[in-house]
Amino acid sequence: MTVSHAREIAGWSYAPPYDFYDMGEDDETIEELMRYTAILKGGALFGFYCLGSWAQVPAGRELGCYREESGAVDIGLGMDPEHAGRGEGTRFVSYVVAEAIRIGSPSLLRLTVASFNLRAKKVYERLGFRIVGNFKAGTTDFEVMELPSAADGLVGIR
């Protein structure tokens, strides 16, 4: 991730109700994004992802919603709002899943999604993720989803 990519991502603006994912362009956000991986398509910024505790929702961690003994690798991701809702989600998430497997060979992948985000949940379920828990952070409900046997036969598409 370059600083330029981080600034571009921080400036993304999603249409309601997805504006929940708008970040803001403060220094703290840029610093956090610098820990993530940018995904380019045709040389242009397409999305980003992060792995590990950075992908967890802090309130979910505080509530004990992430079973550490499971050995799961958490995935956090975001797609350029210009591409969201246009049928590119499955390919995008497949790529992130493949990268997580390539990097760490986990037996289980986990992600957290806002309950209202039906588009994303549909993609995750299509790829085999299943809801294993839920929690509330502020006024937002979240669902924790897991993909068992993540390394078995999944291939990312670029």
JSON list of C-alpha atoms in Angstrom, two decimals:
[
{"chain": "A", "resi": 1, "resn": "MET", "atom": "CA", "xyz": [0.00, 0.00, 0.00]},
{"chain": "A", "resi": 2, "resn": "THR", "atom": "CA", "xyz": [1.37, 3.40, -0.92]},
{"chain": "A", "resi": 3, "resn": "VAL", "atom": "CA", "xyz": [0.45, 6.63, 0.84]},
{"chain": "A", "resi": 4, "resn": "SER", "atom": "CA", "xyz": [-1.29, 7.67, -2.37]},
{"chain": "A", "resi": 5, "resn": "HIS", "atom": "CA", "xyz": [-3.42, 4.49, -2.32]},
{"chain": "A", "resi": 6, "resn": "ALA", "atom": "CA", "xyz": [-4.21, 4.99, 1.37]},
{"chain": "A", "resi": 7, "resn": "ARG", "atom": "CA", "xyz": [-5.35, 8.57, 0.76]},
{"chain": "A", "resi": 8, "resn": "GLU", "atom": "CA", "xyz": [-7.50, 7.49, -2.17]},
{"chain": "A", "resi": 9, "resn": "ILE", "atom": "CA", "xyz": [-9.16, 4.73, -0.11]},
{"chain": "A", "resi": 10, "resn": "ALA", "atom": "CA", "xyz": [-9.71, 7.08, 2.83]},
{"chain": "A", "resi": 11, "resn": "GLY", "atom": "CA", "xyz": [-11.54, 9.42, 0.46]},
{"chain": "A", "resi": 12, "resn": "TRP", "atom": "CA", "xyz": [-13.90, 6.79, -0.92]},
{"chain": "A", "resi": 13, "resn": "SER", "atom": "CA", "xyz": [-17.56, 7.68, -0.42]},
{"chain": "A", "resi": 14, "resn": "TYR", "atom": "CA", "xyz": [-20.20, 4.97, -0.47]},
{"chain": "A", "resi": 15, "resn": "ALA", "atom": "CA", "xyz": [-23.92, 5.49, -1.13]},
{"chain": "A", "resi": 16, "resn": "PRO", "atom": "CA", "xyz": [-26.25, 4.94, 1.87]},
{"chain": "A", "resi": 17, "resn": "PRO", "atom": "CA", "xyz": [-26.51, 2.65, 3.73]},
{"chain": "A", "resi": 18, "resn": "TYR", "atom": "CA", "xyz": [-22.97, 1.62, 2.77]},
{"chain": "A", "resi": 19, "resn": "ASP", "atom": "CA", "xyz": [-21.67, 5.06, 3.82]},
{"chain": "A", "resi": 20, "resn": "PHE", "atom": "CA", "xyz": [-21.22, 3.29, 7.16]},
{"chain": "A", "resi": 21, "resn": "TYR", "atom": "CA", "xyz": [-17.89, 2.18, 5.60]},
{"chain": "A", "resi": 22, "resn": "ASP", "atom": "CA", "xyz": [-16.69, 5.72, 4.81]},
{"chain": "A", "resi": 23, "resn": "MET", "atom": "CA", "xyz": [-13.41, 6.23, 6.66]},
{"chain": "A", "resi": 24, "resn": "GLY", "atom": "CA", "xyz": [-12.35, 9.85, 6.72]},
{"chain": "A", "resi": 25, "resn": "GLU", "atom": "CA", "xyz": [-8.96, 11.16, 5.69]},
{"chain": "A", "resi": 26, "resn": "ASP", "atom": "CA", "xyz": [-7.30, 11.78, 9.06]},
{"chain": "A", "resi": 27, "resn": "ASP", "atom": "CA", "xyz": [-3.69, 10.77, 9.76]},
{"chain": "A", "resi": 28, "resn": "GLU", "atom": "CA", "xyz": [-4.73, 7.85, 11.99]},
{"chain": "A", "resi": 29, "resn": "THR", "atom": "CA", "xyz": [-6.79, 6.32, 9.17]},
{"chain": "A", "resi": 30, "resn": "ILE", "atom": "CA", "xyz": [-3.95, 6.73, 6.68]},
{"chain": "A", "resi": 31, "resn": "GLU", "atom": "CA", "xyz": [-1.52, 5.15, 9.15]},
{"chain": "A", "resi": 32, "resn": "GLU", "atom": "CA", "xyz": [-3.82, 2.15, 9.64]},
{"chain": "A", "resi": 33, "resn": "LEU", "atom": "CA", "xyz": [-4.39, 1.72, 5.90]},
{"chain": "A", "resi": 34, "resn": "MET", "atom": "CA", "xyz": [-0.62, 1.59, 5.38]},
{"chain": "A", "resi": 35, "resn": "ARG", "atom": "CA", "xyz": [-0.71, -1.79, 7.16]},
{"chain": "A", "resi": 36, "resn": "TYR", "atom": "CA", "xyz": [-3.11, -3.17, 4.52]},
{"chain": "A", "resi": 37, "resn": "THR", "atom": "CA", "xyz": [-2.54, -4.48, 1.00]},
{"chain": "A", "resi": 38, "resn": "ALA", "atom": "CA", "xyz": [-3.84, -2.54, -2.00]},
{"chain": "A", "resi": 39, "resn": "ILE", "atom": "CA", "xyz": [-5.43, -4.49, -4.86]},
{"chain": "A", "resi": 40, "resn": "LEU", "atom": "CA", "xyz": [-5.02, -3.05, -8.34]},
{"chain": "A", "resi": 41, "resn": "LYS", "atom": "CA", "xyz": [-6.96, -3.90, -11.48]},
{"chain": "A", "resi": 42, "resn": "GLY", "atom": "CA", "xyz": [-5.56, -2.66, -14.76]},
{"chain": "A", "resi": 43, "resn": "GLY", "atom": "CA", "xyz": [-3.16, -0.47, -12.79]},
{"chain": "A", "resi": 44, "resn": "ALA", "atom": "CA", "xyz": [-5.99, 1.32, -10.95]},
{"chain": "A", "resi": 45, "resn": "LEU", "atom": "CA", "xyz": [-6.89, 0.92, -7.29]},
{"chain": "A", "resi": 46, "resn": "PHE", "atom": "CA", "xyz": [-9.69, -1.64, -7.01]},
{"chain": "A", "resi": 47, "resn": "GLY", "atom": "CA", "xyz": [-9.78, -2.55, -3.32]},
{"chain": "A", "resi": 48, "resn": "PHE", "atom": "CA", "xyz": [-7.77, -3.50, -0.27]},
{"chain": "A", "resi": 49, "resn": "TYR", "atom": "CA", "xyz": [-7.50, -6.18, 2.36]},
{"chain": "A", "resi": 50, "resn": "CYS", "atom": "CA", "xyz": [-5.90, -6.88, 5.70]},
{"chain": "A", "resi": 51, "resn": "LEU", "atom": "CA", "xyz": [-5.33, -10.08, 7.65]},
{"chain": "A", "resi": 52, "resn": "GLY", "atom": "CA", "xyz": [-5.22, -10.84, 11.36]},
{"chain": "A", "resi": 53, "resn": "SER", "atom": "CA", "xyz": [-6.38, -8.75, 14.29]},
{"chain": "A", "resi": 54, "resn": "TRP", "atom": "CA", "xyz": [-6.58, -5.58, 12.14]},
{"chain": "A", "resi": 55, "resn": "ALA", "atom": "CA", "xyz": [-9.58, -7.23, 10.44]},
{"chain": "A", "resi": 56, "resn": "GLN", "atom": "CA", "xyz": [-11.49, -7.72, 13.69]},
{"chain": "A", "resi": 57, "resn": "VAL", "atom": "CA", "xyz": [-14.11, -5.28, 14.93]},
{"chain": "A", "resi": 58, "resn": "PRO", "atom": "CA", "xyz": [-12.77, -4.11, 18.33]},
{"chain": "A", "resi": 59, "resn": "ALA", "atom": "CA", "xyz": [-16.19, -4.43, 20.01]},
{"chain": "A", "resi": 60, "resn": "GLY", "atom": "CA", "xyz": [-16.45, -8.03, 18.82]},
{"chain": "A", "resi": 61, "resn": "ARG", "atom": "CA", "xyz": [-13.02, -8.78, 20.26]},
{"chain": "A", "resi": 62, "resn": "GLU", "atom": "CA", "xyz": [-14.00, -7.18, 23.59]},
{"chain": "A", "resi": 63, "resn": "LEU", "atom": "CA", "xyz": [-17.18, -9.29, 23.67]},
{"chain": "A", "resi": 64, "resn": "GLY", "atom": "CA", "xyz": [-15.22, -12.51, 23.03]},
{"chain": "A", "resi": 65, "resn": "CYS", "atom": "CA", "xyz": [-16.78, -13.16, 19.62]},
{"chain": "A", "resi": 66, "resn": "TYR", "atom": "CA", "xyz": [-13.52, -14.27, 18.02]},
{"chain": "A", "resi": 67, "resn": "ARG", "atom": "CA", "xyz": [-12.51, -17.75, 19.20]},
{"chain": "A", "resi": 68, "resn": "GLU", "atom": "CA", "xyz": [-8.74, -17.55, 19.29]},
{"chain": "A", "resi": 69, "resn": "GLU", "atom": "CA", "xyz": [-8.40, -21.31, 19.81]},
{"chain": "A", "resi": 70, "resn": "SER", "atom": "CA", "xyz": [-9.96, -21.86, 16.38]},
{"chain": "A", "resi": 71, "resn": "GLY", "atom": "CA", "xyz": [-6.73, -20.81, 14.66]},
{"chain": "A", "resi": 72, "resn": "ALA", "atom": "CA", "xyz": [-8.76, -18.70, 12.24]},
{"chain": "A", "resi": 73, "resn": "VAL", "atom": "CA", "xyz": [-7.18, -15.96, 10.17]},
{"chain": "A", "resi": 74, "resn": "ASP", "atom": "CA", "xyz": [-9.39, -12.87, 10.05]},
{"chain": "A", "resi": 75, "resn": "ILE", "atom": "CA", "xyz": [-9.95, -11.08, 6.75]},
{"chain": "A", "resi": 76, "resn": "GLY", "atom": "CA", "xyz": [-10.90, -7.43, 6.37]},
{"chain": "A", "resi": 77, "resn": "LEU", "atom": "CA", "xyz": [-11.54, -5.99, 2.93]},
{"chain": "A", "resi": 78, "resn": "GLY", "atom": "CA", "xyz": [-13.05, -3.15, 0.99]},
{"chain": "A", "resi": 79, "resn": "MET", "atom": "CA", "xyz": [-13.81, -2.48, -2.66]},
{"chain": "A", "resi": 80, "resn": "ASP", "atom": "CA", "xyz": [-13.80, 0.82, -4.51]},
{"chain": "A", "resi": 81, "resn": "PRO", "atom": "CA", "xyz": [-17.41, 2.10, -4.38]},
{"chain": "A", "resi": 82, "resn": "GLU", "atom": "CA", "xyz": [-17.28, 2.58, -8.17]},
{"chain": "A", "resi": 83, "resn": "HIS", "atom": "CA", "xyz": [-17.12, -1.23, -8.49]},
{"chain": "A", "resi": 84, "resn": "ALA", "atom": "CA", "xyz": [-19.46, -2.20, -5.62]},
{"chain": "A", "resi": 85, "resn": "GLY", "atom": "CA", "xyz": [-22.80, -3.70, -6.61]},
{"chain": "A", "resi": 86, "resn": "ARG", "atom": "CA", "xyz": [-21.66, -4.47, -10.17]},
{"chain": "A", "resi": 87, "resn": "GLY", "atom": "CA", "xyz": [-21.13, -8.22, -9.91]},
{"chain": "A", "resi": 88, "resn": "GLU", "atom": "CA", "xyz": [-17.41, -8.06, -9.17]},
{"chain": "A", "resi": 89, "resn": "GLY", "atom": "CA", "xyz": [-17.61, -9.06, -5.51]},
{"chain": "A", "resi": 90, "resn": "THR", "atom": "CA", "xyz": [-17.20, -12.82, -5.91]},
{"chain": "A", "resi": 91, "resn": "ARG", "atom": "CA", "xyz": [-14.04, -12.41, -7.96]},
{"chain": "A", "resi": 92, "resn": "PHE", "atom": "CA", "xyz": [-12.68, -9.82, -5.55]},
{"chain": "A", "resi": 93, "resn": "VAL", "atom": "CA", "xyz": [-13.35, -11.86, -2.40]},
{"chain": "A", "resi": 94, "resn": "SER", "atom": "CA", "xyz": [-12.05, -15.04, -4.10]},
{"chain": "A", "resi": 95, "resn": "TYR", "atom": "CA", "xyz": [-8.77, -13.25, -4.74]},
{"chain": "A", "resi": 96, "resn": "VAL", "atom": "CA", "xyz": [-8.50, -12.11, -1.11]},
{"chain": "A", "resi": 97, "resn": "VAL", "atom": "CA", "xyz": [-9.29, -15.64, 0.14]},
{"chain": "A", "resi": 98, "resn": "ALA", "atom": "CA", "xyz": [-6.63, -17.10, -2.18]},
{"chain": "A", "resi": 99, "resn": "GLU", "atom": "CA", "xyz": [-4.08, -14.56, -0.94]},
{"chain": "A", "resi": 100, "resn": "ALA", "atom": "CA", "xyz": [-4.89, -15.36, 2.71]},
{"chain": "A", "resi": 101, "resn": "ILE", "atom": "CA", "xyz": [-4.40, -19.06, 1.96]},
{"chain": "A", "resi": 102, "resn": "ARG", "atom": "CA", "xyz": [-1.17, -18.44, 0.03]},
{"chain": "A", "resi": 103, "resn": "ILE", "atom": "CA", "xyz": [0.27, -16.32, 2.82]},
{"chain": "A", "resi": 104, "resn": "GLY", "atom": "CA", "xyz": [-0.69, -18.43, 5.81]},
{"chain": "A", "resi": 105, "resn": "SER", "atom": "CA", "xyz": [-2.33, -21.76, 4.83]},
{"chain": "A", "resi": 106, "resn": "PRO", "atom": "CA", "xyz": [-5.02, -21.41, 7.51]},
{"chain": "A", "resi": 107, "resn": "SER", "atom": "CA", "xyz": [-7.53, -24.17, 8.11]},
{"chain": "A", "resi": 108, "resn": "LEU", "atom": "CA", "xyz": [-10.20, -21.56, 8.81]},
{"chain": "A", "resi": 109, "resn": "LEU", "atom": "CA", "xyz": [-10.87, -18.04, 7.52]},
{"chain": "A", "resi": 110, "resn": "ARG", "atom": "CA", "xyz": [-13.11, -15.60, 9.36]},
{"chain": "A", "resi": 111, "resn": "LEU", "atom": "CA", "xyz": [-14.61, -12.22, 8.58]},
{"chain": "A", "resi": 112, "resn": "THR", "atom": "CA", "xyz": [-17.06, -9.82, 10.16]},
{"chain": "A", "resi": 113, "resn": "VAL", "atom": "CA", "xyz": [-19.78, -8.07, 8.19]},
{"chain": "A", "resi": 114, "resn": "ALA", "atom": "CA", "xyz": [-22.40, -5.49, 9.12]},
{"chain": "A", "resi": 115, "resn": "SER", "atom": "CA", "xyz": [-25.74, -7.33, 9.17]},
{"chain": "A", "resi": 116, "resn": "PHE", "atom": "CA", "xyz": [-27.39, -4.82, 6.80]},
{"chain": "A", "resi": 117, "resn": "ASN", "atom": "CA", "xyz": [-24.77, -5.51, 4.10]},
{"chain": "A", "resi": 118, "resn": "LEU", "atom": "CA", "xyz": [-26.81, -8.10, 2.22]},
{"chain": "A", "resi": 119, "resn": "ARG", "atom": "CA", "xyz": [-24.74, -7.74, -0.96]},
{"chain": "A", "resi": 120, "resn": "ALA", "atom": "CA", "xyz": [-21.53, -8.73, 0.81]},
{"chain": "A", "resi": 121, "resn": "LYS", "atom": "CA", "xyz": [-23.20, -11.50, 2.82]},
{"chain": "A", "resi": 122, "resn": "LYS", "atom": "CA", "xyz": [-24.54, -13.02, -0.41]},
{"chain": "A", "resi": 123, "resn": "VAL", "atom": "CA", "xyz": [-21.02, -13.08, -1.88]},
{"chain": "A", "resi": 124, "resn": "TYR", "atom": "CA", "xyz": [-19.52, -14.57, 1.28]},
{"chain": "A", "resi": 125, "resn": "GLU", "atom": "CA", "xyz": [-22.19, -17.27, 1.46]},
{"chain": "A", "resi": 126, "resn": "ARG", "atom": "CA", "xyz": [-21.70, -18.08, -2.23]},
{"chain": "A", "resi": 127, "resn": "LEU", "atom": "CA", "xyz": [-18.02, -18.71, -1.45]},
{"chain": "A", "resi": 128, "resn": "GLY", "atom": "CA", "xyz": [-18.84, -21.00, 1.48]},
{"chain": "A", "resi": 129, "resn": "PHE", "atom": "CA", "xyz": [-18.69, -18.67, 4.48]},
{"chain": "A", "resi": 130, "resn": "ARG", "atom": "CA", "xyz": [-21.28, -19.44, 7.17]},
{"chain": "A", "resi": 131, "resn": "ILE", "atom": "CA", "xyz": [-22.56, -17.29, 10.03]},
{"chain": "A", "resi": 132, "resn": "VAL", "atom": "CA", "xyz": [-21.19, -18.53, 13.36]},
{"chain": "A", "resi": 133, "resn": "GLY", "atom": "CA", "xyz": [-22.02, -15.61, 15.64]},
{"chain": "A", "resi": 134, "resn": "ASN", "atom": "CA", "xyz": [-23.22, -12.05, 15.95]},
{"chain": "A", "resi": 135, "resn": "PHE", "atom": "CA", "xyz": [-22.84, -8.99, 18.14]},
{"chain": "A", "resi": 136, "resn": "LYS", "atom": "CA", "xyz": [-23.83, -5.35, 18.35]},
{"chain": "A", "resi": 137, "resn": "ALA", "atom": "CA", "xyz": [-21.39, -2.43, 18.35]},
{"chain": "A", "resi": 138, "resn": "GLY", "atom": "CA", "xyz": [-23.10, 0.87, 19.03]},
{"chain": "A", "resi": 139, "resn": "THR", "atom": "CA", "xyz": [-26.19, 0.85, 16.84]},
{"chain": "A", "resi": 140, "resn": "THR", "atom": "CA", "xyz": [-24.81, -1.61, 14.28]},
{"chain": "A", "resi": 141, "resn": "ASP", "atom": "CA", "xyz": [-25.38, -5.36, 14.26]},
{"chain": "A", "resi": 142, "resn": "PHE", "atom": "CA", "xyz": [-22.53, -7.51, 12.98]},
{"chain": "A", "resi": 143, "resn": "GLU", "atom": "CA", "xyz": [-22.24, -11.14, 11.93]},
{"chain": "A", "resi": 144, "resn": "VAL", "atom": "CA", "xyz": [-19.11, -13.26, 12.24]},
{"chain": "A", "resi": 145, "resn": "MET", "atom": "CA", "xyz": [-18.68, -15.66, 9.33]},
{"chain": "A", "resi": 146, "resn": "GLU", "atom": "CA", "xyz": [-16.23, -18.52, 8.88]},
{"chain": "A", "resi": 147, "resn": "LEU", "atom": "CA", "xyz": [-14.99, -20.53, 5.94]},
{"chain": "A", "resi": 148, "resn": "PRO", "atom": "CA", "xyz": [-13.86, -23.99, 7.09]},
{"chain": "A", "resi": 149, "resn": "SER", "atom": "CA", "xyz": [-11.14, -25.92, 5.29]},
{"chain": "A", "resi": 150, "resn": "ALA", "atom": "CA", "xyz": [-10.19, -22.72, 3.53]},
{"chain": "A", "resi": 151, "resn": "ALA", "atom": "CA", "xyz": [-7.18, -24.21, 1.78]},
{"chain": "A", "resi": 152, "resn": "ASP", "atom": "CA", "xyz": [-9.22, -26.96, 0.09]},
{"chain": "A", "resi": 153, "resn": "GLY", "atom": "CA", "xyz": [-9.54, -26.16, -3.58]},
{"chain": "A", "resi": 154, "resn": "LEU", "atom": "CA", "xyz": [-10.14, -22.39, -3.62]},
{"chain": "A", "resi": 155, "resn": "VAL", "atom": "CA", "xyz": [-8.47, -20.37, -6.32]},
{"chain": "A", "resi": 156, "resn": "GLY", "atom": "CA", "xyz": [-8.34, -16.58, -6.65]},
{"chain": "A", "resi": 157, "resn": "ILE", "atom": "CA", "xyz": [-9.18, -14.95, -9.95]},
{"chain": "A", "resi": 158, "resn": "ARG", "atom": "CA", "xyz": [-7.26, -11.87, -11.03]}
]
